Amino acid sequence: MSSPRPSLPPPTSPTPLPSPAASPDEGPDTPLADGPQRPAAVHPVDERRPLGRILLFGVQHVLVMAATPISAIFLMSATLRLDARLTVDLLSAAFVLSGVGSLIQSLGPWKFGPRLPFVMLPGGAPLVLFLAIAGQHGLPTACGAVILTALFTFVVLPLFSRLLAFFPSLVIGTMIVIVGVNLVKVGAVLVTGRPGEPGFAQPQNLLLGIATIGFTVAFYLLFSGVVRQLAVMLGLLAGTALAAALGRVPLGHAADGGLLSLPHLMPFGTPRFDLLAALPLMLYSLASMAEATGQTVINAQAVGKEIDRRVHVPRTVRGDALTSLFGGFFGLPLMVTSGENIGIVRVTGVRSRFVTATAGVALIAIGFLAPVTRAISVIPSAVVGGTAMVVFAVITVLGVQMLGRSDLDRHTSTFVCAVALALGLLPILVPGVYGGFPPNLRILLESGVAVGAFVAAVLNILFHHVRPGVVARLTGPRAESDR
């Protein structure tokens, strides 16, 4: 789309006057020789930066989020007692599919992907559901459930798109706050370990996590320009260097094994399709679509780009579903858009979607290059957790900012937000609170994001759509008689 020009008197000819041609060296904000400064023709999201910087910023995204696929696959391996060969195969597939999904969401081919700086990851609630189905029905059925859920998402997406009007900033902001708090807890657990397990809250791990945060703050405070934009990555590298000096990095492990690691199609055999077994995952996909709505809106706000929710949110959901469809054939759980990179974008100020596309290429390369995978896997979890806590806390702040624009001066809006936060944060702050419920219901209730989004959406409809109509009908006759 061409940039707007200053208003001119209407020309005598019906043919519009051509705009002055810009020279190849002219930047988007270069003043014209005989006129005012021309508005930027390219939005920062679509800006192509120098290759060296794009590579650096892309690697920063990879380093911050690489722990998620590693921890997800290691959890799968430990829970399902997979052998080393399958574990390496799944780890390779997780990196490759994360990269493919990031490319789809960032570049937006056809109707897939919103063309925003997104990365995709396995893990979270979809992983828990996958493990539950695998434990009850076997791994082939779990893989079949992922494929069925991806297809189900395509089927119900048109209906969901029509319901987006019931997800205003009040609902999405509440959901983003819950997402942020949940992610901060995930990062904190990487630093401390889980309560009750051996090594919980070891002082050395706490030192590494806090020192990593301190390094990140120092880089952000003392430097400017590119160094400041790379503060997250530099803080993580400084934390890793400190861990190595303390003897907490097993460097020898990175040199073990071969050079290439290729993911295999259907590692657990032919997928088995069972609708009843897939039902919990299919129900969760509805909540996942709501979460994708929030991720898309908050991502667009973080980069300052106006979007049409009815167009861009379905593109995000299609990207999730397509990547998950591929992932199911490679033995992976549902793949979802990640909020991690949104925090990085906000901290660094680098908004180009080509940075996350570069991160996608790097993730694919990591999936095929076994030494790189092993090198990233030796970064101590406490260091990754310290970095993640900062990035995830930024997401919480973005949610708070969105709530600030949601007319919380209205008592009904405050009440909707409060109830949704209370019920959404309950399973996050008190793990196991729904332990006495049936397994399938418990899995859904323990997703604080799903509960918070559902409660906020339903209460918003009741208070701001249903109640005004009911009140108008009840008070209408009285108002007529008072005239």
CSV table of N, CA and C in Angstrom, one decimal, residues 171 416 419-421 423-424 449-461:
chain,number,residue,atom,x,y,z
A,171,VAL,N,-11.9,-9.1,28.6
A,171,VAL,CA,-11.7,-10.5,28.7
A,171,VAL,C,-10.3,-10.9,28.3
A,416,VAL,N,-16.3,-8.4,36.9
A,416,VAL,CA,-16.0,-9.5,36.0
A,416,VAL,C,-14.5,-9.9,36.0
A,419,VAL,N,-13.7,-11.7,39.5
A,419,VAL,CA,-14.1,-13.1,39.6
A,419,VAL,C,-13.3,-14.0,38.7
A,420,ALA,N,-13.0,-13.5,37.4
A,420,ALA,CA,-12.3,-14.3,36.5
A,420,ALA,C,-10.8,-14.6,37.0
A,421,LEU,N,-10.2,-13.5,37.6
A,421,LEU,CA,-8.9,-13.7,38.1
A,421,LEU,C,-8.9,-14.6,39.3
A,423,LEU,N,-10.9,-17.2,40.0
A,423,LEU,CA,-11.0,-18.6,39.6
A,423,LEU,C,-9.9,-19.1,38.6
A,424,GLY,N,-9.4,-18.2,37.8
A,424,GLY,CA,-8.3,-18.5,36.9
A,424,GLY,C,-7.0,-18.7,37.6
A,449,VAL,N,-5.7,-20.7,32.6
A,449,VAL,CA,-6.0,-19.8,31.5
A,449,VAL,C,-7.4,-20.1,30.9
A,450,ALA,N,-7.7,-21.4,30.7
A,450,ALA,CA,-9.0,-21.8,30.1
A,450,ALA,C,-10.1,-21.4,31.1
A,451,VAL,N,-10.0,-21.6,32.4
A,451,VAL,CA,-11.0,-21.3,33.3
A,451,VAL,C,-11.2,-19.8,33.3
A,452,GLY,N,-10.1,-19.0,33.4
A,452,GLY,CA,-10.2,-17.5,33.5
A,452,GLY,C,-10.9,-17.0,32.2
A,453,ALA,N,-10.5,-17.5,31.1
A,453,ALA,CA,-11.0,-17.0,29.8
A,453,ALA,C,-12.5,-17.3,29.7
A,454,PHE,N,-12.9,-18.5,30.1
A,454,PHE,CA,-14.3,-18.9,30.1
A,454,PHE,C,-15.2,-18.1,31.0
A,455,VAL,N,-14.7,-17.9,32.3
A,455,VAL,CA,-15.4,-17.1,33.3
A,455,VAL,C,-15.6,-15.7,32.8
A,456,ALA,N,-14.4,-15.1,32.3
A,456,ALA,CA,-14.5,-13.7,31.9
A,456,ALA,C,-15.4,-13.5,30.7
A,457,ALA,N,-15.4,-14.4,29.8
A,457,ALA,CA,-16.3,-14.3,28.6
A,457,ALA,C,-17.8,-14.4,29.0
A,458,VAL,N,-18.1,-15.4,29.8
A,458,VAL,CA,-19.5,-15.7,30.2
A,458,VAL,C,-20.0,-14.5,31.0
A,459,LEU,N,-19.2,-14.0,32.0
A,459,LEU,CA,-19.7,-12.9,32.9
A,459,LEU,C,-19.8,-11.6,32.0
A,460,ASN,N,-18.9,-11.4,31.1
A,460,ASN,CA,-19.0,-10.2,30.2
A,460,ASN,C,-20.3,-10.3,29.4
A,461,ILE,N,-20.6,-11.4,28.9
A,461,ILE,CA,-21.9,-11.6,28.2
A,461,ILE,C,-23.1,-11.3,29.1
